[in-house]
PDB file of C-alpha atoms in Angstrom:
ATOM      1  CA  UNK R 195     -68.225 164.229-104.540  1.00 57.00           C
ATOM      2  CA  UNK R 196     -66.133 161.515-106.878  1.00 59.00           C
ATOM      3  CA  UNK R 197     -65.032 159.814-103.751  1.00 63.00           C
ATOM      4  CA  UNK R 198     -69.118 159.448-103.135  1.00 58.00           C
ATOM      5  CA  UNK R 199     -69.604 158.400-107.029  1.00 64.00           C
ATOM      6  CA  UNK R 200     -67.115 155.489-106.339  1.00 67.00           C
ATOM      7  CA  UNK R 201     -68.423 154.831-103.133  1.00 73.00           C
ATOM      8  CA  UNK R 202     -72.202 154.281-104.237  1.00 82.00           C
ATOM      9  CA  UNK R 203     -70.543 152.328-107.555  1.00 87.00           C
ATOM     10  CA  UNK R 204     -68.860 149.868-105.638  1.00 89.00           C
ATOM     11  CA  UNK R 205     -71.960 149.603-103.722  1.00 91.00           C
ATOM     12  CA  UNK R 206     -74.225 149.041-106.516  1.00 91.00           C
ATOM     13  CA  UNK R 207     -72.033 146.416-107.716  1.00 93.00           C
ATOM     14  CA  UNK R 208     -71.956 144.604-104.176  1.00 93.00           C
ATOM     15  CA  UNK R 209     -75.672 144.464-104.674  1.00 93.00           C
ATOM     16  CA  UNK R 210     -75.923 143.352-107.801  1.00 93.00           C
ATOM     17  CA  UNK R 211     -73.443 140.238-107.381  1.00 93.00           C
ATOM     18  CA  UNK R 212     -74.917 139.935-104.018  1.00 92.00           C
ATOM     19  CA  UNK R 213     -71.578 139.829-102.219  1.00 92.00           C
ATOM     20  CA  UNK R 214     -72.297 138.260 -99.208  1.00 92.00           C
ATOM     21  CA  UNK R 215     -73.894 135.364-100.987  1.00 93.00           C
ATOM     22  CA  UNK R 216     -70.980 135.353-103.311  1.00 94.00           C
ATOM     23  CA  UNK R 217     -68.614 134.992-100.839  1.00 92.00           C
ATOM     24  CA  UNK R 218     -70.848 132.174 -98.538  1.00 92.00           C
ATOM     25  CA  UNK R 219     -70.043 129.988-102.006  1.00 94.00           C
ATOM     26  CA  UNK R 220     -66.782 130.707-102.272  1.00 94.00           C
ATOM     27  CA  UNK R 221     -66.024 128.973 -98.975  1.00 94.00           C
ATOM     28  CA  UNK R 222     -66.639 125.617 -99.650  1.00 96.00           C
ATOM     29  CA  UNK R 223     -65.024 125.827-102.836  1.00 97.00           C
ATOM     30  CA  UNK R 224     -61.749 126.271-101.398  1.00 96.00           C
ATOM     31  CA  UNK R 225     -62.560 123.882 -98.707  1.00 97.00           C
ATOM     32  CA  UNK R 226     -63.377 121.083-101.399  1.00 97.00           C
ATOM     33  CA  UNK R 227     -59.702 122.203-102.364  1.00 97.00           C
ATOM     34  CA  UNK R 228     -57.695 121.527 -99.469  1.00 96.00           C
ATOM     35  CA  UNK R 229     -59.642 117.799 -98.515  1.00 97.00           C
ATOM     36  CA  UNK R 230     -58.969 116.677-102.118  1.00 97.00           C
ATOM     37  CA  UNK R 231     -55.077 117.618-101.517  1.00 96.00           C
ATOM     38  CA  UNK R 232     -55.466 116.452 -97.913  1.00 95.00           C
ATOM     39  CA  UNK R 233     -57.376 113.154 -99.057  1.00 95.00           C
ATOM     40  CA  UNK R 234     -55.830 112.159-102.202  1.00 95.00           C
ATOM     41  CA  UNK R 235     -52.363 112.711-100.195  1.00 93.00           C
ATOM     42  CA  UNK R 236     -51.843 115.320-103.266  1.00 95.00           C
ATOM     43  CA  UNK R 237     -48.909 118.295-103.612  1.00 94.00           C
ATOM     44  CA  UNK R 238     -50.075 121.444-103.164  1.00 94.00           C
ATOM     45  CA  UNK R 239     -47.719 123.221-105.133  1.00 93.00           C
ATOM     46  CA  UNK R 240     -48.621 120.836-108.277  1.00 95.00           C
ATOM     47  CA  UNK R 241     -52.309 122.301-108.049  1.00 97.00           C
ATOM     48  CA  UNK R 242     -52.144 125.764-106.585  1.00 96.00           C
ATOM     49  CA  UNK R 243     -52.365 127.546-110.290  1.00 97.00           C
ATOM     50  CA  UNK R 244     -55.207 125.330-111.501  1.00 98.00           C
ATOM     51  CA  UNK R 245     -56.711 126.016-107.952  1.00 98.00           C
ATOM     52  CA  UNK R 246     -56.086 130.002-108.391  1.00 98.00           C
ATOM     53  CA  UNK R 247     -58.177 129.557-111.853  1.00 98.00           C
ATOM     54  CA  UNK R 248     -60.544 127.590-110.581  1.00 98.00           C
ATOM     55  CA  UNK R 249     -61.207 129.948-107.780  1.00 98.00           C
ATOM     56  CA  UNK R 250     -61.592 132.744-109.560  1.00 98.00           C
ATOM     57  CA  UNK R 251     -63.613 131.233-112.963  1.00 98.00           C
ATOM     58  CA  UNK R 252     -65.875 129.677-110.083  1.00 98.00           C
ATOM     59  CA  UNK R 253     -66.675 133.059-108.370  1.00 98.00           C
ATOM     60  CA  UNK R 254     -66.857 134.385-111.854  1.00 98.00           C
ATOM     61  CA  UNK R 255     -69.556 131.897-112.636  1.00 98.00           C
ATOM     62  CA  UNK R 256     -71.248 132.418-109.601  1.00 98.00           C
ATOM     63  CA  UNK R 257     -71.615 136.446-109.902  1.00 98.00           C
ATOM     64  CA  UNK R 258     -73.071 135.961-113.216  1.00 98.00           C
ATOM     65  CA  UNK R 259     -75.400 133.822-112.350  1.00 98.00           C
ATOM     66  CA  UNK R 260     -76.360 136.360-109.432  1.00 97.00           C
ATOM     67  CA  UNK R 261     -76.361 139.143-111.870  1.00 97.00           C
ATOM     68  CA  UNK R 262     -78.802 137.506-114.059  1.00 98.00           C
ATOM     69  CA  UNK R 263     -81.265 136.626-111.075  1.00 97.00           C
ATOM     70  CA  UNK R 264     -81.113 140.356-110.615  1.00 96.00           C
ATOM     71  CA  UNK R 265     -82.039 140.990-113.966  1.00 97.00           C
ATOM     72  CA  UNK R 266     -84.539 138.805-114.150  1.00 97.00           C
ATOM     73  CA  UNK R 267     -86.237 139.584-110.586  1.00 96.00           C
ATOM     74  CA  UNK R 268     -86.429 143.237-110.765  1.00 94.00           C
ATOM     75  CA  UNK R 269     -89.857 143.259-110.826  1.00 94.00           C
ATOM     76  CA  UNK R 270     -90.191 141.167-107.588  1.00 94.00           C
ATOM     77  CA  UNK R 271     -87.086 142.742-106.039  1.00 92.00           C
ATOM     78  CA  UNK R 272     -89.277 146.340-106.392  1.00 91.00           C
ATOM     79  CA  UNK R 273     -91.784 145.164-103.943  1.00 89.00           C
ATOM     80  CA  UNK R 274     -89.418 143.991-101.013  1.00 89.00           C
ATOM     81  CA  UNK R 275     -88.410 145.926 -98.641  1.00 85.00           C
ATOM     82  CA  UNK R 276     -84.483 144.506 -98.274  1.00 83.00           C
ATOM     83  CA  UNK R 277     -84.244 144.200-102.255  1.00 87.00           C
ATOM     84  CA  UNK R 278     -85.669 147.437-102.909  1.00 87.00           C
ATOM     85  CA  UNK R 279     -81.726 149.090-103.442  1.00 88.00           C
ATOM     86  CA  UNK R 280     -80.634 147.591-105.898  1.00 92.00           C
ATOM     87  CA  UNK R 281     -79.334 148.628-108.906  1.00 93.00           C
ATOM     88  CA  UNK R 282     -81.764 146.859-111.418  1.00 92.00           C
ATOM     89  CA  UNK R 283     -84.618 148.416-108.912  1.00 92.00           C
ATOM     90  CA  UNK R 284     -83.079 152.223-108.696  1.00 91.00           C
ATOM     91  CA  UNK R 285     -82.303 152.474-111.917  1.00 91.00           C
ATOM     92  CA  UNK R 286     -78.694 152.820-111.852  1.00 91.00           C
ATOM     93  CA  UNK R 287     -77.899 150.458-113.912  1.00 93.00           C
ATOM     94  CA  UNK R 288     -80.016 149.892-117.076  1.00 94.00           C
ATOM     95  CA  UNK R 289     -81.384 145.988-117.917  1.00 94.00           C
ATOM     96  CA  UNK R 290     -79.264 146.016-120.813  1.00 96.00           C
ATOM     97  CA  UNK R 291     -76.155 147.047-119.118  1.00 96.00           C
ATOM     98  CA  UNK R 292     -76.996 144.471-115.692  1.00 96.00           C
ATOM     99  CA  UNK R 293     -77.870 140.911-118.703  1.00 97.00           C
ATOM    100  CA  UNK R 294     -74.389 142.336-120.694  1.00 97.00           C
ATOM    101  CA  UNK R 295     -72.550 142.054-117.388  1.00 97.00           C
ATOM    102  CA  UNK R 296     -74.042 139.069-116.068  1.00 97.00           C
ATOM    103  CA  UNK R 297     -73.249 136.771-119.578  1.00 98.00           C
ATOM    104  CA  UNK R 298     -69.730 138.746-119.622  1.00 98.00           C
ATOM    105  CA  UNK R 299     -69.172 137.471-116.245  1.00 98.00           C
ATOM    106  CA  UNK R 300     -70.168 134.427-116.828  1.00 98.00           C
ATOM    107  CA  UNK R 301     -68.710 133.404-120.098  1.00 98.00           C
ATOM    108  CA  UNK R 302     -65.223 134.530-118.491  1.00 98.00           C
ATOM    109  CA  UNK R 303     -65.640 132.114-115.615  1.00 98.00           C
ATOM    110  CA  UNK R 304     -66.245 129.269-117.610  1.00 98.00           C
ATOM    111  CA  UNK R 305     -62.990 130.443-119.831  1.00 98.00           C
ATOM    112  CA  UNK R 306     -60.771 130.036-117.009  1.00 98.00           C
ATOM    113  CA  UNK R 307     -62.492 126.584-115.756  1.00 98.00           C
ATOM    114  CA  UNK R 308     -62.418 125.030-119.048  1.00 98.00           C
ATOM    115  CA  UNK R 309     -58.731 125.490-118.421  1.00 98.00           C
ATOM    116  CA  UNK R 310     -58.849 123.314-115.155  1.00 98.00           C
ATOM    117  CA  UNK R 311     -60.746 120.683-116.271  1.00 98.00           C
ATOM    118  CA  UNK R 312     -64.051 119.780-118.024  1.00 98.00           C
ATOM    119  CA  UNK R 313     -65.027 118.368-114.377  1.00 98.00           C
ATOM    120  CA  UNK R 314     -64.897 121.411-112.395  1.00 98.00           C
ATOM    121  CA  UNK R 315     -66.604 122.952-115.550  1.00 98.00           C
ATOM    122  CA  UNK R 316     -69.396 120.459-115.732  1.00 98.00           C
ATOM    123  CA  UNK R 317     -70.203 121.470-111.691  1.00 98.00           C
ATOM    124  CA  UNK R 318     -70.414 124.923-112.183  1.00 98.00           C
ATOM    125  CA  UNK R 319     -72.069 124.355-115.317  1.00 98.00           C
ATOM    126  CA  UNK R 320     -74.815 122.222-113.294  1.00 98.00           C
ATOM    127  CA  UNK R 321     -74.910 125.152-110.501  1.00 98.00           C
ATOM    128  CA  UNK R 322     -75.002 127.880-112.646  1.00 98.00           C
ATOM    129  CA  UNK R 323     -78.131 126.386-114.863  1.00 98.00           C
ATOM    130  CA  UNK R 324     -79.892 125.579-112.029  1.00 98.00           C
ATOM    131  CA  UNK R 325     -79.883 128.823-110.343  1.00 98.00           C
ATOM    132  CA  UNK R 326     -80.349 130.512-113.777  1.00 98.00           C
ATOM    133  CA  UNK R 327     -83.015 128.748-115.340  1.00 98.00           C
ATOM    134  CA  UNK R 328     -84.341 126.129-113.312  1.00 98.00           C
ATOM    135  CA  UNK R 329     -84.862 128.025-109.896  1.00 98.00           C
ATOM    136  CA  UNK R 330     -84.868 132.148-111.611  1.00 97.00           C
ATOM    137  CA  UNK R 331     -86.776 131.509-114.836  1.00 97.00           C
ATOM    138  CA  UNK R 332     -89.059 128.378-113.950  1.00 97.00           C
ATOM    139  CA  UNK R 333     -90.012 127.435-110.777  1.00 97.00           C
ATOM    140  CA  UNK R 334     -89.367 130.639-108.232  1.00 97.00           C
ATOM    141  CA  UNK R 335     -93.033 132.062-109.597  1.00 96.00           C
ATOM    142  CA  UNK R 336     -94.818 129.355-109.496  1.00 96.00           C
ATOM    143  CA  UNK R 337     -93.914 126.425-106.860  1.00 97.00           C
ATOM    144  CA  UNK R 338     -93.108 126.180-103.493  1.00 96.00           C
ATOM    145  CA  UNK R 339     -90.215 123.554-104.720  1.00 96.00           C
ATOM    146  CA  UNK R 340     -88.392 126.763-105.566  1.00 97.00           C
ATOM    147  CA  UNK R 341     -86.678 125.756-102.483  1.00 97.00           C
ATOM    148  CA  UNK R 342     -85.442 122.582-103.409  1.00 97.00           C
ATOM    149  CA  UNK R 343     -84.537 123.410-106.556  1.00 97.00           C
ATOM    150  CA  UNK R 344     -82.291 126.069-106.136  1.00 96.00           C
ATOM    151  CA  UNK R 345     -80.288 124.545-103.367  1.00 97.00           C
ATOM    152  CA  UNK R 346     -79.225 122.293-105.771  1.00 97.00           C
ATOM    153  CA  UNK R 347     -77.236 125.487-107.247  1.00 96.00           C
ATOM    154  CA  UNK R 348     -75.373 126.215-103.409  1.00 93.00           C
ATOM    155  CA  UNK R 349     -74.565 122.703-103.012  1.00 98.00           C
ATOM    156  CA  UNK R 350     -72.038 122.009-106.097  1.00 98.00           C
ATOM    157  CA  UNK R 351     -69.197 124.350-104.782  1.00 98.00           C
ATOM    158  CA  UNK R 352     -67.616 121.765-102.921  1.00 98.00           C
ATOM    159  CA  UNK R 353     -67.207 119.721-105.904  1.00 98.00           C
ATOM    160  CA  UNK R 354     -66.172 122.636-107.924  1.00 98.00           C
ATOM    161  CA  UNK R 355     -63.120 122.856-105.358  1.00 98.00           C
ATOM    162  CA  UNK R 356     -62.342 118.806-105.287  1.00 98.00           C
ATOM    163  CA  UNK R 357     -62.436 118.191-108.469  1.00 98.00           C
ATOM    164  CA  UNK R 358     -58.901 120.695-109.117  1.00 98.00           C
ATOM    165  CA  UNK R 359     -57.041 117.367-107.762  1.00 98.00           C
ATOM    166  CA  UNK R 360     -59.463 114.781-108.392  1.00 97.00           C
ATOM    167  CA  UNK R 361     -62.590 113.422-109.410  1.00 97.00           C
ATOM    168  CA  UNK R 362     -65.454 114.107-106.951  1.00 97.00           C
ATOM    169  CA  UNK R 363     -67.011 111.365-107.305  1.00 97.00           C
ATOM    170  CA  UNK R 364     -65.514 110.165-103.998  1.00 97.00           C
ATOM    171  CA  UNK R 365     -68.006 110.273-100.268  1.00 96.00           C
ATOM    172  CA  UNK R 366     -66.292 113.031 -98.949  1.00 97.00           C
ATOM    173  CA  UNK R 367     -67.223 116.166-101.403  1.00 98.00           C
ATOM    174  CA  UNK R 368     -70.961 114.070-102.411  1.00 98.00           C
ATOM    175  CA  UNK R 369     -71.313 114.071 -98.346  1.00 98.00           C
ATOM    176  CA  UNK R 370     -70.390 117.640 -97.820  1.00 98.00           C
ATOM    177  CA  UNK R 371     -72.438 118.346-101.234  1.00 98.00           C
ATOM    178  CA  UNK R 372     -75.486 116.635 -99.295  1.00 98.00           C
ATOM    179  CA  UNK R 373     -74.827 118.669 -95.925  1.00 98.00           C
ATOM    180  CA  UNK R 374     -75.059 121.885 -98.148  1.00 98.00           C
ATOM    181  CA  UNK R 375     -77.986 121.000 -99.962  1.00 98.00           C
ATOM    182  CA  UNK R 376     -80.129 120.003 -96.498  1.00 98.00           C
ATOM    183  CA  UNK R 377     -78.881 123.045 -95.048  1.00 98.00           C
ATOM    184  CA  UNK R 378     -79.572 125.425 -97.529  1.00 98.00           C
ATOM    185  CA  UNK R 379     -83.408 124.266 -97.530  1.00 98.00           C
ATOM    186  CA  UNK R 380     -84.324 124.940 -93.303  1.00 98.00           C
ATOM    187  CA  UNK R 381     -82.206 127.970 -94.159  1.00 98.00           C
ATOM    188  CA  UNK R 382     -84.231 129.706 -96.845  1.00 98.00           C
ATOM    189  CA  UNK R 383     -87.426 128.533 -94.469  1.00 98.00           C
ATOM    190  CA  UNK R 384     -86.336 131.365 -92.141  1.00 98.00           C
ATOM    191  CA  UNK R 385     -86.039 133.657 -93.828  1.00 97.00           C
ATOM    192  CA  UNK R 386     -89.529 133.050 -95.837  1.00 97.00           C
ATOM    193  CA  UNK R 387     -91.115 133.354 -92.519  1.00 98.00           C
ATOM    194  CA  UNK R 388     -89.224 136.400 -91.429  1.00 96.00           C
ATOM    195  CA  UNK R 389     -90.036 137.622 -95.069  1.00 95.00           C
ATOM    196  CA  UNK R 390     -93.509 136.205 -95.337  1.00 96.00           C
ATOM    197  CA  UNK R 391     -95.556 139.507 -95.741  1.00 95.00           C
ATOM    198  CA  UNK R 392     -92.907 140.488 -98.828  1.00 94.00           C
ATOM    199  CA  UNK R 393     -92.827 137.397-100.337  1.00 96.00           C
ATOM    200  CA  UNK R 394     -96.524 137.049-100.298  1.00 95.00           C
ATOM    201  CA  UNK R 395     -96.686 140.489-101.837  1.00 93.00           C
ATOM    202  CA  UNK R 396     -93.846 139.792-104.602  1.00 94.00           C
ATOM    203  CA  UNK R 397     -96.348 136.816-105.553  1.00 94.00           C
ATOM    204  CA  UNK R 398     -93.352 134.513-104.917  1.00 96.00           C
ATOM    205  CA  UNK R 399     -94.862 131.249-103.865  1.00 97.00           C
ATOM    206  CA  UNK R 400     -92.628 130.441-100.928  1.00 98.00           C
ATOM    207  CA  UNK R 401     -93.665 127.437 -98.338  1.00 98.00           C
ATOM    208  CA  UNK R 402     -94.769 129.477 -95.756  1.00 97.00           C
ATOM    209  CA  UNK R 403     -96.733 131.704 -97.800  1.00 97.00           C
ATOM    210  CA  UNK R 404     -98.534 128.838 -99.562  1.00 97.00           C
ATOM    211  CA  UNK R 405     -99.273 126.129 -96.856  1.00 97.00           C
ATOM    212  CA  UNK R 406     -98.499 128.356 -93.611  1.00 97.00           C
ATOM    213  CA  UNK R 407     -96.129 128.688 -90.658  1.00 97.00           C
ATOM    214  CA  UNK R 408     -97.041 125.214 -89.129  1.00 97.00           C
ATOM    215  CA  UNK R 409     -96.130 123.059 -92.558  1.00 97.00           C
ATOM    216  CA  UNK R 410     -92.877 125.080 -93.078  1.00 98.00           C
ATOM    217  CA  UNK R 411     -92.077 124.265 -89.149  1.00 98.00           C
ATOM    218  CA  UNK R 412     -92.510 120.514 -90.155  1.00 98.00           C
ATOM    219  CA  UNK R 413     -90.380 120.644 -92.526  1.00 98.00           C
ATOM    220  CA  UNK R 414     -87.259 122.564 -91.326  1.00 98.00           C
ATOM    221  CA  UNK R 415     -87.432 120.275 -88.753  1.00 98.00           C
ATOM    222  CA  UNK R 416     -87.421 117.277 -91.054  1.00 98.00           C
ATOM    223  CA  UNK R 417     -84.259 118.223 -93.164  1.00 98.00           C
ATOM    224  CA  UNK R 418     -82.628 119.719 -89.939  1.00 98.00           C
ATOM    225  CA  UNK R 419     -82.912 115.841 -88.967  1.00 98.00           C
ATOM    226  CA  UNK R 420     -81.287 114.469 -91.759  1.00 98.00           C
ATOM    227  CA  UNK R 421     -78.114 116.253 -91.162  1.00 98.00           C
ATOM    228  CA  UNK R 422     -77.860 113.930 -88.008  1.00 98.00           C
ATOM    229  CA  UNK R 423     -75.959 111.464 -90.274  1.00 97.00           C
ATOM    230  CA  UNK R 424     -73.769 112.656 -92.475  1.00 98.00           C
ATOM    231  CA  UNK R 425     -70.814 113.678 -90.316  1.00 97.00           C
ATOM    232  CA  UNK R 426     -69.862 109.689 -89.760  1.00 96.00           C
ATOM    233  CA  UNK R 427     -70.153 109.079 -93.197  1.00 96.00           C
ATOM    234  CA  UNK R 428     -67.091 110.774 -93.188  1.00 95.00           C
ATOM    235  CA  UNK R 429     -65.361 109.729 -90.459  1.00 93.00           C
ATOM    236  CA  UNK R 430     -61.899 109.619 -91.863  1.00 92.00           C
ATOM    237  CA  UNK R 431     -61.805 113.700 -90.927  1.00 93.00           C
ATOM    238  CA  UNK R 432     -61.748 112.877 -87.203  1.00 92.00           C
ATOM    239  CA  UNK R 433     -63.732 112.272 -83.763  1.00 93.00           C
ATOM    240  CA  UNK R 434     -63.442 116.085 -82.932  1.00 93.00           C
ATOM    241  CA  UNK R 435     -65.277 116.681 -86.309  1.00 95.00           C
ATOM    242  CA  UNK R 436     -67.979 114.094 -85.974  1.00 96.00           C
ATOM    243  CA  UNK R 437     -67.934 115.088 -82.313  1.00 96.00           C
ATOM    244  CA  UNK R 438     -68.782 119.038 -82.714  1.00 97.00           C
ATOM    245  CA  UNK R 439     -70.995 118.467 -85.685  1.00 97.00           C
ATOM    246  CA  UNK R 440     -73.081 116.075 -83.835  1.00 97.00           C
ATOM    247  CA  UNK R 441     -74.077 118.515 -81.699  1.00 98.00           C
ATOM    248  CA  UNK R 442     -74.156 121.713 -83.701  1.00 98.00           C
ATOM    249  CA  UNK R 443     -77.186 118.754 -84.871  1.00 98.00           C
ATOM    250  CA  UNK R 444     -78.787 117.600 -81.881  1.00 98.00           C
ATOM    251  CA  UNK R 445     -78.780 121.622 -80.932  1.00 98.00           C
ATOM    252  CA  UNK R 446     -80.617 122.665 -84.501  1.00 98.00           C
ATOM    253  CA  UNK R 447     -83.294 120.222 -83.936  1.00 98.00           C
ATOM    254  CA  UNK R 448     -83.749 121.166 -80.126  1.00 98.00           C
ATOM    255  CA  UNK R 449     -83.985 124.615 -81.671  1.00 98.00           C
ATOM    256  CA  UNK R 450     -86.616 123.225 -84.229  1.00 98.00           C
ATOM    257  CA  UNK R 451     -88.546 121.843 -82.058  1.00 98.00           C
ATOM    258  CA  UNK R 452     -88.864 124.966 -80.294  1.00 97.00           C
ATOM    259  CA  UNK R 453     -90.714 126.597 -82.500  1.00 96.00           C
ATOM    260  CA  UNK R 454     -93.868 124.833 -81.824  1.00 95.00           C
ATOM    261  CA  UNK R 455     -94.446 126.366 -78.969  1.00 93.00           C
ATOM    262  CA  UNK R 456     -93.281 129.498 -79.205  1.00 93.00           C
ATOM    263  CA  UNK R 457     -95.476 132.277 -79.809  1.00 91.00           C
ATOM    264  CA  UNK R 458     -93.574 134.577 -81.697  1.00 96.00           C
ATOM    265  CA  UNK R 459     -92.681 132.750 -85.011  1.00 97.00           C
ATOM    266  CA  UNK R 460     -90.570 135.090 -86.891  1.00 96.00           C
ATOM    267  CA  UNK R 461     -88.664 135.656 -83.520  1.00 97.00           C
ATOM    268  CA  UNK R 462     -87.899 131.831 -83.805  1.00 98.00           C
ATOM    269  CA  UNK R 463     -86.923 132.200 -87.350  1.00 98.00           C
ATOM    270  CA  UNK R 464     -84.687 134.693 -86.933  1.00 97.00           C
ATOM    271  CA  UNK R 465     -83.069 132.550 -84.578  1.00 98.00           C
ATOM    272  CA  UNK R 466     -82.885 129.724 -86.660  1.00 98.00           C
ATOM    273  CA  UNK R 467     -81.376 132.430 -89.479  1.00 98.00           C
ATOM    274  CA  UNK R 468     -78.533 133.258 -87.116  1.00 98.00           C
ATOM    275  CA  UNK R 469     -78.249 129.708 -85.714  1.00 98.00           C
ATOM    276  CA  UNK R 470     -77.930 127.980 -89.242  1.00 98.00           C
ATOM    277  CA  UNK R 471     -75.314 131.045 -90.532  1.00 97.00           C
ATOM    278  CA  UNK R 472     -72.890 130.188 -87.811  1.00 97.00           C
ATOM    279  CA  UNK R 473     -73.943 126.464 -88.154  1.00 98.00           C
ATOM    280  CA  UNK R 474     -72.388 126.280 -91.578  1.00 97.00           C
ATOM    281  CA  UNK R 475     -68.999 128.579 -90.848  1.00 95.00           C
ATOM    282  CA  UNK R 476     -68.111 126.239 -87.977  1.00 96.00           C
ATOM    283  CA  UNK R 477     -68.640 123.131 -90.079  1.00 97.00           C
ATOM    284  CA  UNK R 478     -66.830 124.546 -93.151  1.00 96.00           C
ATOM    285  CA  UNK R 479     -64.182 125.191 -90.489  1.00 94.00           C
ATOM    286  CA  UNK R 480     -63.814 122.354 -88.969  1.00 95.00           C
ATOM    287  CA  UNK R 481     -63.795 120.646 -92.372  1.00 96.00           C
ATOM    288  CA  UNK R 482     -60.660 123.283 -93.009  1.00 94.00           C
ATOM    289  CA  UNK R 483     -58.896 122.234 -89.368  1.00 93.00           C
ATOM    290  CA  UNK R 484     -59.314 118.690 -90.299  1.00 91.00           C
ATOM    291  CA  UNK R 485     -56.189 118.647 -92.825  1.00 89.00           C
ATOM    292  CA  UNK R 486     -54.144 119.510 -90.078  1.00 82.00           C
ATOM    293  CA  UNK R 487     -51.760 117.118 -88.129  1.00 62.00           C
ATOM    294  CA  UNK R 488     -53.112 118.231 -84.928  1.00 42.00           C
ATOM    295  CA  UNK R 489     -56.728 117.514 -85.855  1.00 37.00           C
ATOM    296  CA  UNK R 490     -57.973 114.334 -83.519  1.00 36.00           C
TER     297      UNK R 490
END
């Protein structure tokens, strides 16, 4: 019986911080890490501390802000069917004891950044507000921008990562900060049509539940497009990067494209949901396998 206890506590709390999420933007934050020591020519072993608190005041950051959206959306998360377990909607945490946890966590994560560097702060500063006011509190409800908006939040980590070693304001973390906010948009498209029926239900004004299937189509395969260029803006990570990406491109539109004129349109999201998942692993690691000596 205590081993279940512990079992469905650890649970709840993978809910609540949304792990998989979580972990999805803790990726490119350590990625943004090893091309600024790659890049800059940098010493690892002069950064690897600041890294380690930058790592975890990041993810700390992060959860809070994901903890918040739960408390905020447990109204909405009552009336869908894959949000319907979570703690803030069963009731085993209280609201209290989810918004205590969620500024707790967050406060400490900013702690342990401030003693990076007021850079790295500023990002996760910029991706944390977003997601927690901009995107949960303001526009989610009420405009199909929602989207946008809160991809703005996803897209930071990179420079969260970079900036450990060195200012981000340098074309390789802004370019892979671009790459994740175009992705993130076609993304969240997929799974609005998958989730049409429970968005439109929640009263969340998502793209596809405003304007239709056909609009949404449009645009996922508008943004899928402008991925096309950013690989050779940074070229300096190799042809066997630029290469691969390339096509993972040219495939995603050809995919796009596909869906109109096939019939069964959440079929087609799902497999643009799969198809963009594994899209962004391979690019994250081939931006990893770049910083070797082998790389082309």
């Amino acid at each position: 019986m205590e081993r279940k206890k512990q079992s469905d506590f650890l649970n709840d709390i993978k809910l609540l911080i949304k792990f998989n999420v979580l972990a999805a933007n803790v990726l490119p934050v350590i990625t943004g890490f090893v091309l600024a020591i790659y890049i800059t020519n940098a010493r690892f072993y002069n950064y690897w501390f600041l890294f380690i608190l930058a790592l975890i005041g990041s993810t700390f950051v992060m959860a809070g802000a994901l903890i918040i959206n739960n408390w905020f959306d447990a109204d909405i998360d009552s009336k869908m069917e894959r949000t319907k377990k979570r703690p803030t909607v069963t009731g085993h945490f209280t609201d209290k004891q989810v918004l205590t946890l969620g500024i707790g966590t967050t406060a400490l994560g900013f702690i342990l950044l401030l003693a990076v560097n007021l850079e790295t702060t500023l990002y996760a500063f910029i991706g944390w507000f977003t997601y927690v006011v901009l995107y949960t509190m303001w526009s989610k409800r009420k405009y199909t921008l929602n989207t946008i908006i809160g991809s703005i939040s996803g897209a930071v980590t990179p420079l969260i990562g970079w900036a450990v070693v060195d200012s981000a304001v340098h074309p390789v973390p802004l370019t892979i900060f671009l790459l994740l906010f175009i992705w993130q948009i076609p993304h969240t498209f997929a799974i609005a049509i998958k989730r049409s029926e429970e968005y439109r239900a929640a009263g969340v004004p998502m793209l596809p539940v405003v304007y239709g299937f056909e609009m949404t189509k449009r645009q996922m395969l508008v943004y899928i497009t402008c991925l096309l260029p950013l690989p050779f803006l940074i070229a300096q990570l190799g042809v066997l990067f630029i290469v691969i990406a390339a096509i993972l491109n040219v495939s995603w539109i050809i995919l796009a494209l596909a869906g109109f004129w096939m019939k069964d349109v959440r079929k087609w999201a799902q497999w643009n949901f799969l198809y963009s998942v594994n899209y962004l692993v391979i690019i994250f690691l081939l931006l990893i396998l770049a910083t070797f000596p082998v790389s082309l």
